[in-house]
Short mmCIF file of C-alpha atoms in Angstrom, two decimals:
data_model
loop_
_atom_site.label_atom_id
_atom_site.label_comp_id
_atom_site.label_asym_id
_atom_site.label_seq_id
_atom_site.Cartn_x
_atom_site.Cartn_y
_atom_site.Cartn_z
CA MET F 1 66.99 66.83 9.01
CA LYS F 2 63.21 66.61 8.80
CA LYS F 3 63.54 64.71 5.55
CA ILE F 4 65.76 62.09 7.17
CA ILE F 5 63.32 61.59 10.04
CA TYR F 6 60.44 61.14 7.62
CA THR F 7 62.44 58.66 5.60
CA ILE F 8 63.20 56.63 8.70
CA LEU F 9 59.56 56.76 9.79
CA LEU F 10 58.42 55.60 6.37
CA ALA F 11 60.92 52.77 6.39
CA LEU F 12 59.72 51.67 9.83
CA LEU F 13 56.10 51.73 8.67
CA MET F 14 56.94 49.59 5.70
CA ALA F 15 59.07 47.09 7.59
CA PRO F 16 56.16 44.85 8.65
CA ASN F 17 55.18 44.49 5.00
CA PHE F 18 58.48 42.86 4.22
CA MET F 19 58.11 40.47 7.11
CA GLN F 20 54.70 39.28 5.97
CA GLY F 21 53.89 37.21 2.92
CA GLN F 22 53.95 34.04 4.95
CA GLU F 23 51.49 31.29 4.34
CA ASN F 24 50.21 29.33 7.31
CA VAL F 25 49.67 25.71 6.26
CA GLY F 26 47.76 24.58 9.38
CA ALA F 27 48.44 22.56 12.50
CA VAL F 28 50.82 19.63 12.87
CA GLY F 29 48.70 16.50 13.32
CA SER F 30 49.50 13.49 15.47
CA MET F 31 53.09 13.11 16.60
CA SER F 32 54.97 10.01 17.69
CA SER F 33 58.52 8.92 18.30
CA PHE F 34 60.64 5.85 17.92
CA PRO F 35 61.91 4.75 20.42
CA VAL F 36 58.64 5.35 22.25
CA VAL F 37 60.59 6.41 25.35
CA TYR F 38 64.16 7.65 25.19
CA LYS F 39 66.78 9.46 27.17
CA TYR F 40 67.82 12.89 25.96
CA ASP F 41 71.17 11.54 24.86
CA GLU F 42 69.66 8.75 22.76
CA GLN F 43 69.04 8.99 19.06
CA VAL F 44 65.32 9.30 18.34
CA THR F 45 63.13 9.74 15.28
CA TRP F 46 60.12 12.01 15.59
CA TYR F 47 57.16 11.49 13.26
CA PHE F 48 54.75 14.25 12.23
CA ASP F 49 51.45 13.68 10.47
CA LEU F 50 51.04 16.69 8.18
CA SER F 51 48.11 15.31 6.16
CA GLY F 52 45.92 18.02 7.67
CA THR F 53 48.16 20.77 6.29
CA THR F 54 48.38 22.20 2.81
CA TYR F 55 51.97 20.97 2.37
CA ALA F 56 52.39 18.81 -0.73
CA GLU F 57 53.81 15.31 -0.46
CA ASN F 58 56.95 16.14 -2.39
CA GLU F 59 57.69 19.36 -0.53
CA ASP F 60 61.06 19.84 1.20
CA LEU F 61 60.34 20.67 4.82
CA TYR F 62 62.53 21.87 7.66
CA MET F 63 62.50 21.87 11.44
CA TRP F 64 62.38 25.30 13.03
CA ILE F 65 62.84 24.67 16.77
CA TRP F 66 63.66 27.27 19.42
CA SER F 67 63.24 25.36 22.66
CA PRO F 68 65.32 23.90 24.33
CA SER F 69 67.66 25.88 22.00
CA GLU F 70 67.63 27.27 18.48
CA PRO F 71 70.19 25.32 16.40
CA ASP F 72 69.22 26.95 13.08
CA ALA F 73 68.94 30.49 14.45
CA GLY F 74 69.19 33.29 11.90
CA ASN F 75 68.43 31.05 8.93
CA TRP F 76 64.65 31.49 8.64
CA GLU F 77 64.96 32.43 4.99
CA ASN F 78 67.35 29.61 4.17
CA SER F 79 67.07 26.62 6.48
CA SER F 80 70.19 24.50 6.95
CA ASN F 81 70.38 20.97 5.63
CA PHE F 82 70.75 19.55 9.14
CA ALA F 83 67.20 20.77 9.87
CA LYS F 84 65.67 18.95 6.92
CA LEU F 85 62.83 16.49 7.42
CA THR F 86 62.40 13.17 5.61
CA HIS F 87 59.14 12.25 3.94
CA VAL F 88 58.17 8.76 5.15
CA LYS F 89 54.83 8.16 3.41
CA ASP F 90 51.36 9.64 3.02
CA LYS F 91 52.32 13.09 4.28
CA ILE F 92 54.09 11.78 7.37
CA TRP F 93 57.51 13.35 7.78
CA SER F 94 60.24 12.29 10.18
CA PHE F 95 63.13 14.03 11.87
CA THR F 96 66.00 12.11 13.48
CA LEU F 97 68.13 13.66 16.18
CA THR F 98 70.01 13.07 19.39
CA PRO F 99 68.60 15.85 21.56
CA THR F 100 71.78 16.54 23.57
CA LEU F 101 73.83 16.90 20.38
CA TYR F 102 71.22 18.77 18.34
CA PHE F 103 70.54 21.34 21.04
CA THR F 104 74.08 21.34 22.53
CA LYS F 105 72.59 20.94 25.99
CA THR F 106 72.99 18.44 28.79
CA PRO F 107 70.12 16.06 29.59
CA ALA F 108 69.51 18.03 32.80
CA GLU F 109 69.28 21.31 30.86
CA ILE F 110 66.81 19.82 28.39
CA ALA F 111 64.76 18.33 31.22
CA ALA F 112 64.60 21.76 32.86
CA SER F 113 63.62 23.51 29.61
CA ALA F 114 60.10 24.33 28.42
CA GLY F 115 60.17 21.28 26.14
CA PHE F 116 60.40 20.88 22.38
CA TRP F 117 58.66 23.85 20.68
CA PHE F 118 58.79 24.20 16.92
CA ARG F 119 57.21 24.99 13.61
CA ILE F 120 57.65 23.01 10.42
CA LYS F 121 58.56 25.32 7.55
CA ASN F 122 59.71 25.24 3.98
CA LYS F 123 63.23 26.17 2.94
CA ASN F 124 62.76 29.91 2.42
CA GLY F 125 60.22 30.39 5.20
CA SER F 126 57.33 31.43 2.94
CA LYS F 127 55.25 28.65 4.48
CA GLN F 128 55.02 27.56 8.09
CA SER F 129 52.90 25.33 10.30
CA ASP F 130 51.26 26.40 13.55
CA VAL F 131 53.47 26.25 16.62
CA ALA F 132 53.68 22.66 17.89
CA ASN F 133 55.09 20.88 20.91
CA MET F 134 56.67 17.43 20.69
CA PRO F 135 55.54 15.58 23.82
CA TYR F 136 58.18 13.74 25.85
CA THR F 137 57.48 10.74 28.05
CA ASP F 138 59.58 10.78 31.19
CA PHE F 139 60.19 7.19 32.30
CA SER F 140 62.67 7.96 35.09
CA SER F 141 60.22 6.74 37.75
CA PHE F 142 61.07 3.22 36.58
CA TYR F 143 64.52 3.49 38.20
CA THR F 144 62.99 3.59 41.65
CA ALA F 145 59.74 1.73 41.06
CA ASN F 146 60.97 -1.76 41.93
CA GLU F 147 59.35 -3.18 38.79
CA LEU F 148 61.07 -5.97 36.85
CA ILE F 149 59.42 -5.04 33.55
CA ARG F 150 57.55 -1.98 32.34
CA SER F 151 56.41 -1.26 28.80
CA TYR F 152 55.42 1.89 26.92
CA PRO F 153 52.60 1.66 25.91
CA THR F 154 51.32 -0.87 28.47
CA LYS F 155 49.48 -2.69 25.69
CA PRO F 156 51.51 -2.69 22.48
CA THR F 157 49.95 -2.94 19.02
CA ILE F 158 51.33 -4.72 15.99
CA ASP F 159 52.29 -1.74 13.86
CA LYS F 160 53.32 0.78 16.50
CA GLY F 161 56.50 1.05 18.53
CA VAL F 162 56.92 -0.33 22.03
CA SER F 163 59.66 0.28 24.58
CA ILE F 164 60.21 -2.51 27.12
CA LEU F 165 62.18 -1.52 30.23
CA PHE F 166 63.97 -4.17 32.30
CA ASN F 167 65.39 -3.78 35.78
CA ALA F 168 68.11 -6.50 35.93
CA ASN F 169 68.82 -5.64 39.59
CA LEU F 170 65.59 -7.43 40.43
CA ALA F 171 66.45 -10.53 38.36
CA PRO F 172 68.53 -13.05 40.38
CA GLY F 173 71.77 -14.02 38.67
CA PHE F 174 71.93 -11.03 36.30
CA ALA F 175 74.60 -9.17 38.26
CA GLY F 176 77.69 -8.50 36.16
CA ALA F 177 75.90 -9.18 32.84
CA LYS F 178 77.94 -8.17 29.79
CA SER F 179 74.80 -7.99 27.67
CA VAL F 180 71.10 -8.77 27.96
CA HIS F 181 69.04 -10.27 25.13
CA MET F 182 65.35 -10.81 24.54
CA HIS F 183 64.07 -14.24 23.61
CA SER F 184 60.51 -13.59 22.43
CA GLY F 185 57.53 -14.29 20.25
CA LEU F 186 54.07 -13.16 19.28
CA ASN F 187 50.82 -14.93 20.23
CA ASP F 188 52.35 -17.50 22.61
CA TRP F 189 55.40 -18.16 20.45
CA ASP F 190 53.43 -18.44 17.19
CA ILE F 191 56.02 -16.22 15.49
CA LYS F 192 59.36 -16.34 17.29
CA GLN F 193 62.47 -14.27 17.48
CA GLU F 194 64.67 -16.61 19.48
CA TYR F 195 67.92 -15.56 21.03
CA GLN F 196 70.27 -17.58 18.84
CA SER F 197 73.51 -16.64 20.54
CA TRP F 198 75.65 -18.22 17.80
CA LEU F 199 74.34 -15.89 15.07
CA PRO F 200 75.99 -12.46 15.27
CA GLU F 201 73.15 -10.56 13.53
CA ILE F 202 70.56 -12.20 15.84
CA VAL F 203 72.74 -11.37 18.85
CA ALA F 204 72.70 -7.74 17.73
CA LYS F 205 68.99 -7.69 16.94
CA THR F 206 67.91 -9.19 20.27
CA LYS F 207 70.28 -7.09 22.38
CA LEU F 208 68.79 -4.64 24.86
CA LYS F 209 70.10 -1.10 25.16
CA ASP F 210 72.11 -0.65 28.37
CA LEU F 211 70.79 2.37 30.28
CA GLY F 212 73.38 1.88 33.05
CA ASN F 213 73.13 0.72 36.68
CA GLY F 214 71.47 -2.57 35.67
CA PHE F 215 68.66 -0.99 33.67
CA TYR F 216 67.97 -2.06 30.08
CA LYS F 217 65.58 -1.14 27.29
CA MET F 218 64.27 -2.85 24.16
CA ASP F 219 62.66 -0.81 21.37
CA LEU F 220 60.76 -2.50 18.58
CA VAL F 221 57.77 -2.41 16.23
CA PRO F 222 56.24 -5.94 16.45
CA LYS F 223 55.23 -6.09 12.77
CA ASP F 224 58.78 -5.39 11.61
CA TYR F 225 60.66 -7.12 14.39
CA TYR F 226 58.84 -10.44 13.94
CA ASN F 227 58.26 -9.92 10.22
CA ALA F 228 54.56 -10.66 10.76
CA PRO F 229 52.42 -11.14 7.64
CA ASP F 230 49.95 -8.41 6.66
CA GLY F 231 46.72 -8.60 8.60
CA TYR F 232 48.32 -10.64 11.43
CA GLU F 233 46.29 -10.16 14.58
CA MET F 234 48.56 -9.72 17.57
CA LYS F 235 47.14 -10.97 20.86
CA ASN F 236 50.24 -10.94 23.05
CA LEU F 237 53.99 -10.58 23.11
CA VAL F 238 55.75 -13.25 25.21
CA PHE F 239 59.39 -12.98 26.20
CA LEU F 240 62.10 -13.60 28.70
CA MET F 241 65.35 -11.75 29.21
CA VAL F 242 68.61 -13.67 28.89
CA LYS F 243 71.97 -12.85 30.48
CA ASP F 244 75.01 -13.15 28.20
CA ASP F 245 75.04 -16.54 26.40
CA TRP F 246 72.12 -18.04 28.32
CA ALA F 247 73.98 -17.60 31.64
CA GLY F 248 70.66 -16.74 33.28
CA THR F 249 67.04 -15.98 32.41
CA THR F 250 64.07 -14.21 33.86
CA PRO F 251 60.75 -15.99 34.28
CA ASP F 252 58.42 -15.85 31.25
CA GLN F 253 56.84 -12.47 30.71
CA VAL F 254 53.81 -11.47 28.71
CA LEU F 255 52.48 -8.18 27.36
CA PHE F 256 48.90 -8.28 26.18
CA ALA F 257 48.24 -6.49 22.94
CA GLY F 258 46.03 -3.44 22.84
CA ALA F 259 42.77 -3.86 21.04
CA TYR F 260 43.27 -3.52 17.33
CA VAL F 261 40.99 -0.74 16.19
CA PRO F 262 40.25 -1.20 12.51
CA PRO F 263 39.90 2.08 10.66
CA PRO F 264 36.28 2.97 9.87
CA ALA F 265 35.12 1.76 6.48
CA PRO F 266 35.10 4.32 3.66
CA VAL F 267 31.68 5.72 2.76
CA PHE F 268 30.99 6.99 -0.73
CA GLY F 269 27.81 8.76 -1.71
CA PHE F 270 26.21 10.94 -4.35
CA PHE F 271 24.11 14.01 -3.66
CA PRO F 272 21.22 14.33 -4.37
CA LEU F 273 19.58 10.91 -4.61
CA GLN F 274 17.60 11.94 -7.70
CA LEU F 275 18.49 14.65 -10.13
CA SER F 276 17.65 16.30 -13.41
CA GLN F 277 19.83 17.72 -16.14
CA LYS F 278 19.54 21.09 -14.38
CA ASP F 279 20.97 20.02 -11.02
CA PHE F 280 24.39 19.90 -9.47
CA LEU F 281 25.83 16.48 -8.76
CA GLY F 282 27.70 16.22 -5.48
CA MET F 283 29.92 13.33 -4.43
CA SER F 284 31.81 12.65 -1.26
CA ARG F 285 33.92 9.91 0.25
CA LYS F 286 34.61 9.77 3.98
CA ASN F 287 37.14 7.69 5.97
CA ASN F 288 39.54 7.39 3.06
CA GLU F 289 42.42 4.95 3.18
CA SER F 290 45.78 6.62 3.85
CA GLY F 291 47.19 7.99 0.63
CA VAL F 292 43.79 8.39 -1.01
CA ASN F 293 43.26 12.11 -1.52
CA LYS F 294 41.47 12.45 -4.87
CA LEU F 295 38.21 11.49 -6.51
CA ILE F 296 38.62 11.48 -10.27
CA TYR F 297 35.36 11.39 -12.22
CA THR F 298 34.28 10.80 -15.78
CA ILE F 299 30.65 11.58 -16.54
CA THR F 300 29.20 10.57 -19.89
CA ALA F 301 25.91 12.17 -20.95
CA GLY F 302 25.01 11.27 -24.53
CA SER F 303 27.99 12.39 -26.58
CA LYS F 304 29.22 14.77 -23.87
CA VAL F 305 32.04 13.67 -21.57
CA ILE F 306 32.88 15.62 -18.41
CA ASN F 307 36.17 14.96 -16.62
CA GLY F 308 37.40 16.37 -13.37
CA GLU F 309 38.69 15.65 -9.90
CA PHE F 310 38.17 16.64 -6.30
CA THR F 311 40.93 16.67 -3.69
CA GLY F 312 40.65 16.17 0.03
CA GLY F 313 42.11 14.13 2.85
CA THR F 314 41.53 10.92 4.72
CA ALA F 315 38.60 12.48 6.59
CA GLU F 316 36.66 13.48 3.47
CA ILE F 317 36.94 14.24 -0.21
CA LYS F 318 33.98 16.17 -1.52
CA GLY F 319 32.86 18.30 -4.42
CA PHE F 320 30.09 19.23 -6.80
CA VAL F 321 29.95 18.83 -10.57
CA ASN F 322 28.39 21.70 -12.45
CA LEU F 323 25.96 19.66 -14.54
CA VAL F 324 23.71 22.73 -14.71
CA ALA F 325 26.18 24.48 -17.00
CA GLU F 326 27.78 21.40 -18.59
CA LEU F 327 24.51 19.85 -19.74
CA ASN F 328 22.70 23.14 -20.39
CA GLY F 329 20.55 22.84 -23.52
CA ILE F 330 21.56 19.31 -24.53
CA PRO F 331 18.35 17.66 -25.79
CA ASN F 332 17.02 14.17 -25.15
CA LEU F 333 19.22 13.19 -22.22
CA THR F 334 17.71 10.44 -20.12
CA GLU F 335 20.66 9.30 -18.05
CA ILE F 336 24.27 9.94 -17.14
CA HIS F 337 27.03 7.40 -16.61
CA VAL F 338 29.31 8.29 -13.73
CA VAL F 339 32.64 6.56 -13.12
CA VAL F 340 34.63 7.63 -10.05
CA LYS F 341 38.16 6.45 -9.31
CA ASP F 342 40.61 7.34 -6.56
CA ASN F 343 44.16 8.58 -7.15
CA LYS F 344 45.40 4.98 -6.96
CA ASN F 345 43.20 4.14 -9.98
CA LYS F 346 40.79 2.05 -7.93
CA THR F 347 37.19 2.29 -9.16
CA ILE F 348 35.06 3.73 -6.38
CA SER F 349 31.78 3.85 -8.28
CA ASP F 350 30.48 2.97 -11.73
CA THR F 351 26.87 4.10 -11.83
CA LYS F 352 24.17 4.92 -14.33
CA MET F 353 21.83 7.60 -13.04
CA PRO F 354 18.48 8.33 -14.67
CA LEU F 355 17.78 12.02 -15.24
CA LYS F 356 14.36 13.20 -14.08
CA THR F 357 12.25 15.25 -16.44
CA LEU F 358 11.32 18.59 -14.93
CA ASP F 359 7.69 19.69 -14.76
CA LYS F 360 7.04 22.82 -16.74
CA MET O 1 3.83 79.84 44.93
CA ARG O 2 2.82 76.20 44.53
CA CYS O 3 -0.69 77.22 43.46
CA LYS O 4 0.76 79.46 40.77
CA SER O 5 2.62 76.65 39.07
CA ILE O 6 -0.50 74.50 38.99
CA TYR O 7 -2.27 77.35 37.14
CA TRP O 8 0.53 77.52 34.65
CA LEU O 9 0.24 73.79 34.11
CA ALA O 10 -3.48 74.14 33.51
CA VAL O 11 -2.85 76.87 30.92
CA MET O 12 -0.34 74.63 29.17
CA MET O 13 -2.85 71.77 29.07
CA CYS O 14 -5.27 74.09 27.35
CA PHE O 15 -2.75 74.80 24.63
CA PHE O 16 -2.27 71.08 24.08
CA ALA O 17 -5.98 70.62 23.69
CA ILE O 18 -6.22 73.44 21.18
CA GLY O 19 -3.21 72.13 19.29
CA CYS O 20 -5.10 68.94 18.43
CA ASP O 21 -7.98 70.86 16.95
CA ASN O 22 -7.47 70.00 13.26
CA THR O 23 -8.04 66.36 12.34
CA ASP O 24 -5.74 65.02 9.58
CA ASP O 25 -7.29 62.16 7.65
CA GLY O 26 -4.34 61.89 5.23
CA SER O 27 -4.48 61.75 1.47
CA TYR O 28 -5.05 58.59 -0.55
CA VAL O 29 -1.99 56.37 -1.20
CA ASP O 30 -1.82 53.12 -3.12
CA PRO O 31 -1.74 50.05 -0.94
CA ILE O 32 1.70 48.56 -0.48
CA THR O 33 2.26 45.72 -2.94
CA ILE O 34 5.02 43.11 -2.78
CA TYR O 35 6.48 44.67 -5.93
CA GLU O 36 7.69 47.54 -3.82
CA LYS O 37 9.49 45.08 -1.57
CA VAL O 38 10.91 42.72 -4.20
CA ASN O 39 12.13 45.35 -6.63
CA GLY O 40 15.77 46.30 -6.45
CA ASN O 41 19.18 44.71 -6.36
CA TRP O 42 19.81 41.62 -4.23
CA GLY O 43 23.05 39.88 -3.27
CA LEU O 44 23.41 36.26 -2.18
CA THR O 45 24.25 35.45 1.43
CA ASN O 46 23.63 31.70 1.23
CA LEU O 47 22.63 29.05 -1.31
CA LYS O 48 21.38 25.74 -0.03
CA MET O 49 20.64 22.68 -2.16
CA ILE O 50 18.01 20.44 -0.62
CA ASP O 51 17.58 16.80 -1.58
CA GLU O 52 13.80 16.65 -1.17
CA SER O 53 13.55 12.89 -1.62
CA ALA O 54 16.30 12.30 0.97
CA LYS O 55 14.60 14.76 3.31
CA ALA O 56 11.22 13.06 2.88
CA ASN O 57 12.80 9.71 3.69
CA LYS O 58 14.92 11.11 6.52
CA ILE O 59 18.17 10.17 4.77
CA GLU O 60 21.30 12.21 5.52
CA PRO O 61 22.70 14.35 4.07
CA SER O 62 19.55 16.05 2.89
CA GLU O 63 21.09 19.51 2.51
CA GLU O 64 24.32 20.89 1.13
CA ASN O 65 25.62 24.43 1.25
CA LEU O 66 26.68 25.62 -2.21
CA SER O 67 27.48 29.23 -1.24
CA THR O 68 31.18 28.81 -1.88
CA TYR O 69 30.87 26.85 -5.14
CA PHE O 70 30.55 27.93 -8.76
CA ASN O 71 31.11 31.64 -8.13
CA TYR O 72 27.92 31.96 -6.07
CA GLU O 73 29.71 34.43 -3.76
CA ASP O 74 29.19 36.90 -6.62
CA PHE O 75 25.55 36.05 -7.35
CA LYS O 76 23.34 39.11 -7.64
CA ILE O 77 19.82 39.46 -8.99
CA LYS O 78 18.04 42.68 -9.93
CA PHE O 79 14.27 42.94 -10.21
CA ASN O 80 13.20 46.10 -12.04
CA VAL O 81 9.86 47.88 -11.87
CA ASP O 82 8.53 50.84 -13.84
CA GLU O 83 7.33 54.14 -12.34
CA LYS O 84 3.95 52.56 -11.50
CA ASN O 85 5.69 49.81 -9.55
CA SER O 86 4.80 47.26 -12.22
CA PRO O 87 7.38 44.51 -12.79
CA THR O 88 9.49 44.74 -15.92
CA SER O 89 12.79 42.90 -16.42
CA TYR O 90 15.19 41.04 -14.16
CA GLU O 91 18.83 40.15 -14.51
CA VAL O 92 21.32 37.83 -12.76
CA SER O 93 24.97 38.81 -12.54
CA GLY O 94 28.00 37.04 -11.16
CA ASN O 95 28.77 34.43 -13.83
CA VAL O 96 26.97 31.56 -12.09
CA PRO O 97 25.48 28.36 -13.53
CA PRO O 98 22.07 28.89 -15.16
CA LEU O 99 19.82 27.28 -12.55
CA PHE O 100 17.17 29.56 -14.04
CA ALA O 101 17.34 31.91 -17.04
CA PRO O 102 19.86 34.66 -16.17
CA LYS O 103 17.70 37.40 -17.64
CA GLY O 104 14.15 38.04 -18.72
CA TYR O 105 10.92 39.45 -17.38
CA TRP O 106 9.03 38.86 -14.21
CA LYS O 107 5.76 39.18 -12.38
CA LEU O 108 4.27 37.95 -9.16
CA SER O 109 1.52 35.41 -8.70
CA SER O 110 -0.18 37.88 -6.36
CA ASP O 111 0.27 41.60 -5.86
CA PHE O 112 -0.31 41.43 -2.14
CA GLN O 113 1.16 39.50 0.68
CA PRO O 114 -0.90 36.34 1.22
CA VAL O 115 -2.94 36.23 4.41
CA ASN O 116 -2.75 32.46 4.42
CA PRO O 117 0.89 31.57 5.17
CA THR O 118 0.79 28.30 3.19
CA GLY O 119 0.11 30.03 -0.10
CA ALA O 120 3.57 31.49 -0.77
CA THR O 121 3.79 34.11 -3.50
CA LYS O 122 5.62 33.04 -6.64
CA ILE O 123 7.85 35.03 -8.96
CA TYR O 124 7.10 33.96 -12.53
CA LEU O 125 10.03 34.37 -14.91
CA TYR O 126 9.46 34.91 -18.64
CA SER O 127 11.73 35.07 -21.64
CA ASP O 128 9.58 37.69 -23.40
CA ALA O 129 8.37 41.14 -22.40
CA GLN O 130 4.76 40.14 -23.14
CA LYS O 131 5.17 37.47 -20.45
CA THR O 132 3.77 34.58 -22.42
CA GLN O 133 6.83 32.28 -22.40
CA LYS O 134 7.33 31.24 -18.80
CA THR O 135 10.83 29.87 -18.15
CA ASP O 136 10.90 29.28 -14.40
CA GLU O 137 9.19 30.15 -11.18
CA LEU O 138 10.63 31.03 -7.81
CA LEU O 139 8.79 30.72 -4.52
CA ILE O 140 9.14 33.68 -2.16
CA THR O 141 9.59 31.74 1.07
CA SER O 142 10.48 34.83 3.05
CA ILE O 143 8.97 38.19 2.16
CA PRO O 144 11.37 41.12 2.48
CA GLY O 145 10.67 43.22 5.55
CA LYS O 146 12.59 45.91 7.39
CA ASN O 147 15.65 43.63 7.70
CA GLY O 148 16.17 43.80 3.92
CA GLU O 149 16.30 40.03 3.50
CA MET O 150 14.45 37.79 1.10
CA GLU O 151 14.43 34.05 0.56
CA LEU O 152 13.63 32.49 -2.80
CA LYS O 153 13.18 28.81 -3.49
CA LEU O 154 13.58 27.10 -6.84
CA VAL O 155 11.84 23.74 -6.81
CA HIS O 156 12.68 20.93 -9.22
CA ALA O 157 9.74 18.57 -9.45
CA SER O 158 8.85 15.68 -11.69
CA GLY O 159 5.25 14.51 -11.98
CA GLY O 160 4.36 17.05 -9.32
CA VAL O 161 6.77 15.55 -6.79
CA PRO O 162 9.67 17.80 -5.75
CA PHE O 163 13.02 16.00 -5.68
CA VAL O 164 15.55 18.85 -5.40
CA SER O 165 15.20 22.48 -4.41
CA TYR O 166 17.53 25.44 -4.10
CA VAL O 167 17.08 28.07 -1.42
CA PHE O 168 18.60 31.50 -2.15
CA LYS O 169 19.03 33.72 0.89
CA LEU O 170 19.35 37.27 -0.36
CA THR O 171 20.04 40.61 1.15
CA THR O 172 19.27 43.96 -0.37
CA ILE O 173 22.12 45.98 -1.88
CA ASN O 174 21.89 49.79 -1.46
#
């Protein structure tokens, strides 16, 4: 009897050991959704920036969500395919769902829940992110606000989503509309997406989503929707809403674009400014372009060639080359030739550095 | 009753006075040299690389922390002395890059702690036991005290002008 009790006790003591062995990869970075605002019974794609985590770009990742409900419960060690994320680009993953269907809950139940709480894990659960919460923007105040138009965000930008809400009850002549379409353009009609009611694909593209009771919504990313060229500077988005086949229109509307904030310029530097054969050579690059995560160097010193690379993220890539050991005892060196490239094979620096002679 | 206790107190005071009768002048001991403080085994707590020319011109960054690079977590240095507290050999362990010769012989530029704070004591490193072939020198920028910490600085200079230096923060082991 005693033996059995001891065995059980031992097993209990060891149990936590089996549960460990999990690697925490870090926090989920910025999150966004498209549509920007959505009802709980609408299909939505969530985007997660995981560039700050140690997940690799080609890693298969899964959604582990327990609020409002836990669709993949019991499968921590073998996530289901329906919970799988899609890699979009540069360590941004997406997850597409219709909340009411995914969580098997009514919109009211989801609204009353604690929100969307999750981790992002790998298939077998050996790696997981910190706990994260997907924010939700409640736009229901629009239904009673007596506003003709409201947009999320108030000032759209060219490469990010915008949701434009339209209250047709406040637009004379829109009663009984079968469909509502947006006739619009960028920068005072510089690039247009007209409502060409005779072209079926344009009719579909310009059609607003019917939220019921005379409320409509348009979701778009200006860059894609207007097929704007790269580097196009968006100043405004002008539009009017059209009932059926031009049976009625709203007055002209305008949304002013948010200030375009260019990313800070990359800064590359060596450390120290002057060095000898017996010093370490540091290099760092800050504000890297998205997708740049490596500095690959080739250092030539006389007949000696040193190759290597440093990894990092968009914030900074940094490392030190052990010249002290690599060049130890090589006579008559006066300079080194350093070539640094990024992982997209772009030359970052091609520099000849004189080596200082040390005082004895 | 009260008077009695005062008498007792007076008697006790007498004993104290008698107890201090013999004066102890102590026996002669050698003055404390820095060898006594430097000798022993030291482990690295921090290694800083200073870009002296950047620092002089107020350019950032002028310092970088190398403590986590090149195995410096494992850096240890042992300064040995003989029974007379004279310096003998030293040895670096921890498989780190050879910023200075990993083993050899050592002595100090001065046996005693300098009175003038600007004249920091140097550790001269030699490749031979006779101490004729100097390989490097380290500045003692912080003399070990009761806290068991020492700071050594390796200065790289050219034409008398320092351009890079390395500051080793050490703590005594055992």
